[in-house]
PDB file of C-alpha atoms in Angstrom:
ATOM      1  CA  UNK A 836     105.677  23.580  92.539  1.00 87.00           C
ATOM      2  CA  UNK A 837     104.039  19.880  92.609  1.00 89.00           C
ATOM      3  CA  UNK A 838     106.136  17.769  94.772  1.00 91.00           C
ATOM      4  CA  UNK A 839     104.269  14.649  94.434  1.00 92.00           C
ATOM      5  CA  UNK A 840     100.707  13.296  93.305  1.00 91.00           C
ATOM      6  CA  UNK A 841      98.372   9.995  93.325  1.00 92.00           C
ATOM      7  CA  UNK A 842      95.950   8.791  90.518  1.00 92.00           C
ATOM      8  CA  UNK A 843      93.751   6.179  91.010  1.00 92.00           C
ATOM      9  CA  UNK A 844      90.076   4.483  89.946  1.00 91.00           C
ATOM     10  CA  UNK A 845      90.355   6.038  86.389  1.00 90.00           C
ATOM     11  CA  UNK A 846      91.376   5.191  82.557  1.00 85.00           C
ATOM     12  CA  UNK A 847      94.029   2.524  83.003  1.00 88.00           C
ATOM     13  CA  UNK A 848      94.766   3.007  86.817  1.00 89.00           C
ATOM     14  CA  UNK A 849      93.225   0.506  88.872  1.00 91.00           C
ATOM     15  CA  UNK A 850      92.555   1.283  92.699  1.00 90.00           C
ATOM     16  CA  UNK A 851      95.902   0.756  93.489  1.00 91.00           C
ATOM     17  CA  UNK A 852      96.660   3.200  91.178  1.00 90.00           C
ATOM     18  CA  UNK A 853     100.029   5.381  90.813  1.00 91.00           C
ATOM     19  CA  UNK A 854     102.384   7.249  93.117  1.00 92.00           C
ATOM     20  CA  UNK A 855     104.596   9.736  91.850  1.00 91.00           C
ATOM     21  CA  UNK A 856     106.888  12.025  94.584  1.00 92.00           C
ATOM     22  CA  UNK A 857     109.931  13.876  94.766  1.00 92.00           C
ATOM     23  CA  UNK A 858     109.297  15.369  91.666  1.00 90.00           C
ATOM     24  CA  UNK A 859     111.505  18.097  90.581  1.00 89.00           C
ATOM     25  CA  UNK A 860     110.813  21.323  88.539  1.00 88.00           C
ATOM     26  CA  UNK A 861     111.586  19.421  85.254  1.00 90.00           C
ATOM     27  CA  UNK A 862     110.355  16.305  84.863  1.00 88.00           C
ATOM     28  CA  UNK A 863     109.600  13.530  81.720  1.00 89.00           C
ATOM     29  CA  UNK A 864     106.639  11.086  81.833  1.00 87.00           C
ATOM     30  CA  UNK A 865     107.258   8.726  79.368  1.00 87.00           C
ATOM     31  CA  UNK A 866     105.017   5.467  78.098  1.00 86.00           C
ATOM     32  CA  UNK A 867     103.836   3.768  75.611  1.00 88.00           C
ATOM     33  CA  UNK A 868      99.999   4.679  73.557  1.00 87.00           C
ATOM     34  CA  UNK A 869      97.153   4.169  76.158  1.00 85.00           C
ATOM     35  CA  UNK A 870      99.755   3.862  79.085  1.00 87.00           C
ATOM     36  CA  UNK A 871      97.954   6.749  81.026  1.00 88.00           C
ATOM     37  CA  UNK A 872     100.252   9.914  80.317  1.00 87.00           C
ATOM     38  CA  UNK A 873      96.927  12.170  78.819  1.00 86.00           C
ATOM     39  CA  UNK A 874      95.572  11.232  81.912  1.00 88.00           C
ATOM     40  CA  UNK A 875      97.967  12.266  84.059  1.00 88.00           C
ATOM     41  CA  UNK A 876      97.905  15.770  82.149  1.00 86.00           C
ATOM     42  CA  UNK A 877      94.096  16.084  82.280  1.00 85.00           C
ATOM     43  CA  UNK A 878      93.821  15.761  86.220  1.00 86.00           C
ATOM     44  CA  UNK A 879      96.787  17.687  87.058  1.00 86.00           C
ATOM     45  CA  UNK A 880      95.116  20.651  85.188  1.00 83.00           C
ATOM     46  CA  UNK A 881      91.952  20.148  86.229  1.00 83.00           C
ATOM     47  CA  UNK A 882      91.995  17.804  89.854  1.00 84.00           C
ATOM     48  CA  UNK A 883      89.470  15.122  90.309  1.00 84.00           C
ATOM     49  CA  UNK A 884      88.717  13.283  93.686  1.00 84.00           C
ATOM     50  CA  UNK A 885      90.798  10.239  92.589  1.00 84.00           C
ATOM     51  CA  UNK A 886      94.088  12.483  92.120  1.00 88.00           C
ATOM     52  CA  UNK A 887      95.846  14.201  94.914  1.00 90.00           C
ATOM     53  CA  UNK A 888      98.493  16.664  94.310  1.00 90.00           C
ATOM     54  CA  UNK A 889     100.825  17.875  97.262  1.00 91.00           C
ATOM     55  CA  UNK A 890     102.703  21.125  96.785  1.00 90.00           C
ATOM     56  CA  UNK A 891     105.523  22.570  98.140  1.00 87.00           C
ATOM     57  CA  UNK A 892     104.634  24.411 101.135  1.00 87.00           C
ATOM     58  CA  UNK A 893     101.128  23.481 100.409  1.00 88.00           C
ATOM     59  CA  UNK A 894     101.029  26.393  98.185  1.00 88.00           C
ATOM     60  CA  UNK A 895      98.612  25.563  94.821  1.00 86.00           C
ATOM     61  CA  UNK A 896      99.696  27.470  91.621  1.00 85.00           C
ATOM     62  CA  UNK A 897      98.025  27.212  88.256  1.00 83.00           C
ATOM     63  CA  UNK A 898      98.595  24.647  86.307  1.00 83.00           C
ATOM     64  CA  UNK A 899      98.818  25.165  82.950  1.00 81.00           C
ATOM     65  CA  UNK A 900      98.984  22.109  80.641  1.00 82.00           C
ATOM     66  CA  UNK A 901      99.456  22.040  77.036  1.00 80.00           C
ATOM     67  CA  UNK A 902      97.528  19.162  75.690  1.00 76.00           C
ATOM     68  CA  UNK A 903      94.521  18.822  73.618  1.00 76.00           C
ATOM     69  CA  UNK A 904      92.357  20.067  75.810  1.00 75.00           C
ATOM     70  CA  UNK A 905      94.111  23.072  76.419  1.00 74.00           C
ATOM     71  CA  UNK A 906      94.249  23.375  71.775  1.00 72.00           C
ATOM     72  CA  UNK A 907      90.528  23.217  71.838  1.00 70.00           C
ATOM     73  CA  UNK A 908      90.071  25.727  74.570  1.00 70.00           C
ATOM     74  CA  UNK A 909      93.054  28.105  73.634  1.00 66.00           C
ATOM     75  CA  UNK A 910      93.718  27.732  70.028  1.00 64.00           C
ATOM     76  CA  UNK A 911      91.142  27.685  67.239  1.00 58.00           C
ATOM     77  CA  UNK A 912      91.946  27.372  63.455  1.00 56.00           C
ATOM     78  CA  UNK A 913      90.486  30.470  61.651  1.00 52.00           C
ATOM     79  CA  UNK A 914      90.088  28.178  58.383  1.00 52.00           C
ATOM     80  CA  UNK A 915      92.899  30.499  56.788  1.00 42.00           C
ATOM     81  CA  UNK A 916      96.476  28.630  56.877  1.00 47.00           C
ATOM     82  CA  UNK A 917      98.882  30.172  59.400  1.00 46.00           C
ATOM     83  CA  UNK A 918      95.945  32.052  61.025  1.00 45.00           C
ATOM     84  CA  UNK A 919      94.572  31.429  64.939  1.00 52.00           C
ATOM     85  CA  UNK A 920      92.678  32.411  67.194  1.00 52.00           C
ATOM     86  CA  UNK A 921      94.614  32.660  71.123  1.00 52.00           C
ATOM     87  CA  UNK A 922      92.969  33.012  74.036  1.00 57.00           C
ATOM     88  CA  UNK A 923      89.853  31.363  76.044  1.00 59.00           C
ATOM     89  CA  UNK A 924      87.639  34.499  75.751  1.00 59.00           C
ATOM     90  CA  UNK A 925      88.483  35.287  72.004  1.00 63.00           C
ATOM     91  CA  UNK A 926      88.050  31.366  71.350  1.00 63.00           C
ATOM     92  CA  UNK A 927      84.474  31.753  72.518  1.00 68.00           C
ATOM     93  CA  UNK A 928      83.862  34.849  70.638  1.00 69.00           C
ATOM     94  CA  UNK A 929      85.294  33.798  67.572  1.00 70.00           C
ATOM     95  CA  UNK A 930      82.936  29.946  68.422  1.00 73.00           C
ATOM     96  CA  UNK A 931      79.798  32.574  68.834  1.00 75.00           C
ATOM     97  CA  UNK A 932      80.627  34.030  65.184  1.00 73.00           C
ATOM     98  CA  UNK A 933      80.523  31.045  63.591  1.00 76.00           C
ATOM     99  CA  UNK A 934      77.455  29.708  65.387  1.00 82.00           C
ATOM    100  CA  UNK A 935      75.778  33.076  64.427  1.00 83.00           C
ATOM    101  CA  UNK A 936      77.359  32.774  61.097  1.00 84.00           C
ATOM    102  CA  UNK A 937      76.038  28.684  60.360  1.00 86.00           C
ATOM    103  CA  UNK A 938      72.509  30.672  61.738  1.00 89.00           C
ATOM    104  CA  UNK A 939      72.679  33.268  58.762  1.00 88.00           C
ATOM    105  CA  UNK A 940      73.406  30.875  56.109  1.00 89.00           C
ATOM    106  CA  UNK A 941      70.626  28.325  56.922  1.00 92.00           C
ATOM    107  CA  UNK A 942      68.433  31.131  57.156  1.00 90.00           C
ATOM    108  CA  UNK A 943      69.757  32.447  53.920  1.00 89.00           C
ATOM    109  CA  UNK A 944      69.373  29.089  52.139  1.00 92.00           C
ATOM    110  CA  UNK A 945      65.524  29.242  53.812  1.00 92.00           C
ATOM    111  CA  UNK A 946      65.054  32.334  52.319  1.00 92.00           C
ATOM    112  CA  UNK A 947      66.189  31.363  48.540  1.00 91.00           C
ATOM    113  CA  UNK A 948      64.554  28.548  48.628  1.00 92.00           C
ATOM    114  CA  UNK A 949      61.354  30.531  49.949  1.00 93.00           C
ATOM    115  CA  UNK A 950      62.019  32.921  47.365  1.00 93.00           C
ATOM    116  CA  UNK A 951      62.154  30.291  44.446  1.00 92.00           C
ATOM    117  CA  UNK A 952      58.790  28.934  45.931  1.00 93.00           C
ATOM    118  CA  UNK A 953      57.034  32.911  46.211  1.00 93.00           C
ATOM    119  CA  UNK A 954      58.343  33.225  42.277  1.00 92.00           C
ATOM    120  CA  UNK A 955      56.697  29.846  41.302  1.00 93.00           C
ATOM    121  CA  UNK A 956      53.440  30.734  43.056  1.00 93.00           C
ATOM    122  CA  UNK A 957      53.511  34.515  41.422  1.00 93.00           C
ATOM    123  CA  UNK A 958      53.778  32.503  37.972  1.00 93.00           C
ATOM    124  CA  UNK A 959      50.476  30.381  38.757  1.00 93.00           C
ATOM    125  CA  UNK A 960      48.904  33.826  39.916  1.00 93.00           C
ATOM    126  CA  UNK A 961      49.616  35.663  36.873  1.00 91.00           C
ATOM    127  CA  UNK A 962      48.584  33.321  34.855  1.00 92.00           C
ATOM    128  CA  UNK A 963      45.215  32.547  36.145  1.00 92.00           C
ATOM    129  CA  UNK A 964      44.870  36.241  35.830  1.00 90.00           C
ATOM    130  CA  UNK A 965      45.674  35.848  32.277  1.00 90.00           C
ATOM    131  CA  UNK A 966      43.330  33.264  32.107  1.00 90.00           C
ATOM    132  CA  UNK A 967      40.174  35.072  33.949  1.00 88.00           C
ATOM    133  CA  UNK A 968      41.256  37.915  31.335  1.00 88.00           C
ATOM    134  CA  UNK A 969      41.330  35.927  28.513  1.00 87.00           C
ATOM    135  CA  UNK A 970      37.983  34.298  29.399  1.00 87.00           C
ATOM    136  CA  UNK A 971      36.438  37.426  29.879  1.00 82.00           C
ATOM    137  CA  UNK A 972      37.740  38.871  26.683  1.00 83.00           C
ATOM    138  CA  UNK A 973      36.443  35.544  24.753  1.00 83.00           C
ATOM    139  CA  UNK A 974      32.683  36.558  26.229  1.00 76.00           C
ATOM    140  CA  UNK A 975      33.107  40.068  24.778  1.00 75.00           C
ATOM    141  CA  UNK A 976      32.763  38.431  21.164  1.00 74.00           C
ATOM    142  CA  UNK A 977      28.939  37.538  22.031  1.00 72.00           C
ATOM    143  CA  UNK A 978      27.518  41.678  22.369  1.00 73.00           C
ATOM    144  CA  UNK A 979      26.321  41.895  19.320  1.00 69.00           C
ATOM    145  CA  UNK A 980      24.002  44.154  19.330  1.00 64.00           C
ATOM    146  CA  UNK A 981      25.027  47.442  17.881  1.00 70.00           C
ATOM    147  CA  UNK A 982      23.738  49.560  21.368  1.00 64.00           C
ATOM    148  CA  UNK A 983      25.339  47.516  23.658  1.00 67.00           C
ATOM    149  CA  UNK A 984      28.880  47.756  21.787  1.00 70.00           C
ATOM    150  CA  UNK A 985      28.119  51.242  21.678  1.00 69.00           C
ATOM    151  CA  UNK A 986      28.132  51.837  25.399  1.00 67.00           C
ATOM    152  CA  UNK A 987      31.168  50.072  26.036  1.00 71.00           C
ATOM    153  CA  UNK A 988      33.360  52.169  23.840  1.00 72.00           C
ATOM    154  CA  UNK A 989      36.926  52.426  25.055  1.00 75.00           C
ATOM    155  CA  UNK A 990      36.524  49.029  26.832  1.00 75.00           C
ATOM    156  CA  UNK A 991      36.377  46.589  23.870  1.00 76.00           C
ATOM    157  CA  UNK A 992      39.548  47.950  22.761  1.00 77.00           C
ATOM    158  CA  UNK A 993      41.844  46.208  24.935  1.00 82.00           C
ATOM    159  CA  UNK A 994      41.471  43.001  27.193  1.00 85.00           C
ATOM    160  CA  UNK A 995      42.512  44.670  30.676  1.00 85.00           C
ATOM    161  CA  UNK A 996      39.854  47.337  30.182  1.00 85.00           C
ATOM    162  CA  UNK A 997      37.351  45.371  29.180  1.00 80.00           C
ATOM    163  CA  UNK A 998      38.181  42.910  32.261  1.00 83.00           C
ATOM    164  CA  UNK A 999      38.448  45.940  34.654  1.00 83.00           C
ATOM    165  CA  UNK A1000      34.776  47.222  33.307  1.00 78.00           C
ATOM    166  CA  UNK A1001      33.431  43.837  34.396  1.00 75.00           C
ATOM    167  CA  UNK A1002      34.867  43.383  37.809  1.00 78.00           C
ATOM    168  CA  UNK A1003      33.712  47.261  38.116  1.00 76.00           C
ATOM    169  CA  UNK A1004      29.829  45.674  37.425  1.00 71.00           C
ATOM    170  CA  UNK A1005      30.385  43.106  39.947  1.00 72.00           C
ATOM    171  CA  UNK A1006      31.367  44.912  42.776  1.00 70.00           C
ATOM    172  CA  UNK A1007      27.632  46.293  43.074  1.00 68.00           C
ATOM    173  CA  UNK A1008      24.955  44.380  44.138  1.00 66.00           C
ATOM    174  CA  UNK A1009      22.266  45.371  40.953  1.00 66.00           C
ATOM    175  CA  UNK A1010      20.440  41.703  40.046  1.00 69.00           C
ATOM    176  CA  UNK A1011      22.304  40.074  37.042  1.00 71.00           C
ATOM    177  CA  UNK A1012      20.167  40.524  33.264  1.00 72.00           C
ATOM    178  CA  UNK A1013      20.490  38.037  30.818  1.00 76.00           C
ATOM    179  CA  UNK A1014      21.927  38.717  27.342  1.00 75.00           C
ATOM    180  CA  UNK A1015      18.188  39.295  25.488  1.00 78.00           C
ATOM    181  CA  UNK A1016      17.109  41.181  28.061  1.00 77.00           C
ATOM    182  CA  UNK A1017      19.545  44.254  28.104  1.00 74.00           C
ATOM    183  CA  UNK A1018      19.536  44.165  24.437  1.00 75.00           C
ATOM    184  CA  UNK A1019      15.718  44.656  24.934  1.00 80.00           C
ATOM    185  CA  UNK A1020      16.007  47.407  27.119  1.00 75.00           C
ATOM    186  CA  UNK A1021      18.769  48.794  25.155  1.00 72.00           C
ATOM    187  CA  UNK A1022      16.806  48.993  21.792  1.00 76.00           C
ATOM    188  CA  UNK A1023      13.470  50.224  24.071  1.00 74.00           C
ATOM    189  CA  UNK A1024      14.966  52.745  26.462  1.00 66.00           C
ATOM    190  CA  UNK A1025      18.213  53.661  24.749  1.00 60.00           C
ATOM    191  CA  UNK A1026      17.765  53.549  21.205  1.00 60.00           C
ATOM    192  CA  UNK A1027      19.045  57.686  20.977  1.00 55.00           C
ATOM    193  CA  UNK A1028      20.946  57.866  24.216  1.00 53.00           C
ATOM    194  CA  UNK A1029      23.470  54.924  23.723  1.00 47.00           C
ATOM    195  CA  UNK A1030      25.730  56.655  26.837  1.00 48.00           C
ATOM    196  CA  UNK A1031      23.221  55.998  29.798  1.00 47.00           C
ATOM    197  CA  UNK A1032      23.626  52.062  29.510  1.00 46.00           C
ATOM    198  CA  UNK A1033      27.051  52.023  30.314  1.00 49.00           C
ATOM    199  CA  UNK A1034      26.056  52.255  34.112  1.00 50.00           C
ATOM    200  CA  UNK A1035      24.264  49.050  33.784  1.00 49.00           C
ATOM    201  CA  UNK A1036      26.110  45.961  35.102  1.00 48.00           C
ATOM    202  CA  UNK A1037      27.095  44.399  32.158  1.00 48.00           C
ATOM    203  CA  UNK A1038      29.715  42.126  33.280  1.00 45.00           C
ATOM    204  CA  UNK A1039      27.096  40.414  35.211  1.00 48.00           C
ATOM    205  CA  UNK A1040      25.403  38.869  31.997  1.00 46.00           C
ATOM    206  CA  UNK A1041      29.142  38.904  30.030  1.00 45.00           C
ATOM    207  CA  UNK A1042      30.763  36.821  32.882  1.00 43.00           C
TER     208      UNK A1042
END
């Protein structure tokens, strides 16, 4: 057991500081707020060079002291009322869970909000794509001539088909003809065989 101890040159002890021997198995330290007692407690757990502890026959033993410190380090509130978590070692696993835990919900908060953001952007996507259709679609109106319309059966029916038949002419690399001029060739070359113009590029001139 501690038979004695000294603290000096910290919190309210000066360099003089305190002297406590012949101390028995039970003992009170008693004193006002700020008189020095958490002090004592701290350094007799946990022995600084400005506190000397003699015990008897120069034995040490642990020193367990229940104070705050020894809460924090030993005792952590689950968040559930009447429910804690003892030891040091589960203390630091349960801490680790949490930590992991305040991880997954900032990355889960990153991810909605990433989400909402992907989902706006999608929206602007689709409807340029609508747009691009629909401007597509409004060029359709100006084939007018009866063998052109002709060779694009089953594409002026619906606006994604006819959209799909023009990025098909683009992907090639055949020159672009103006309007007149495939109607020209259409009514020159293809005035009985309306079926071979529909592997000209058309979208080129439409678009």
């Amino acid at each position: 057991m501690i038979q004695s101890f000294q603290i000096k040159n910290i919190g309210t002890y000066d360099a003089v500081g305190i002297s406590c021997d012949n101390l028995e198995k039970v003992n009170f330290i008693y004193g006002a707020n700020g008189s020095g007692k958490t002090t004592i407690s701290k350094l007799l757990s946990n022995p600084q060079s400005n506190c000397t502890i003699s015990w008897l026959d120069n034995r040490a033993l642990e020193t367990l002291v229940y104070n705050k410190d020894f809460k924090e380090k030993n005792l952590l509130d689950s968040g559930f009322e009447g429910v804690f978590t003892i030891g040091e070692e589960d203390i630091d696993n349960e801490r680790k869970i949490i930590a992991e835990k305040d991880k997954l919900d900032k990355l889960m908060v990153n991810i909605r909000r990433y989400t909402v953001t992907l989902d706006s952007k999608q929206g602007e996507l689709r409807a340029l794509e609508e747009e691009k259709v629909e401007a597509v679609w409004n060029n359709s109106k100006l084939i007018n001539h009866e063998l052109l319309r002709s060779s694009l059966t089953g594409y002026l029916g619906k606006k994604i088909d006819f959209f799909q038949r023009n990025l098909q002419g683009l992907s090639d690399n055949t020159p672009a003809l103006a309007l007149e001029e495939l109607e020209s060739i259409a009514t020159s070359i293809f005035h009985d065989n309306t079926s071979a113009i529909t592997n000209r590029p058309l979208a080129k001139v439409i678009i």
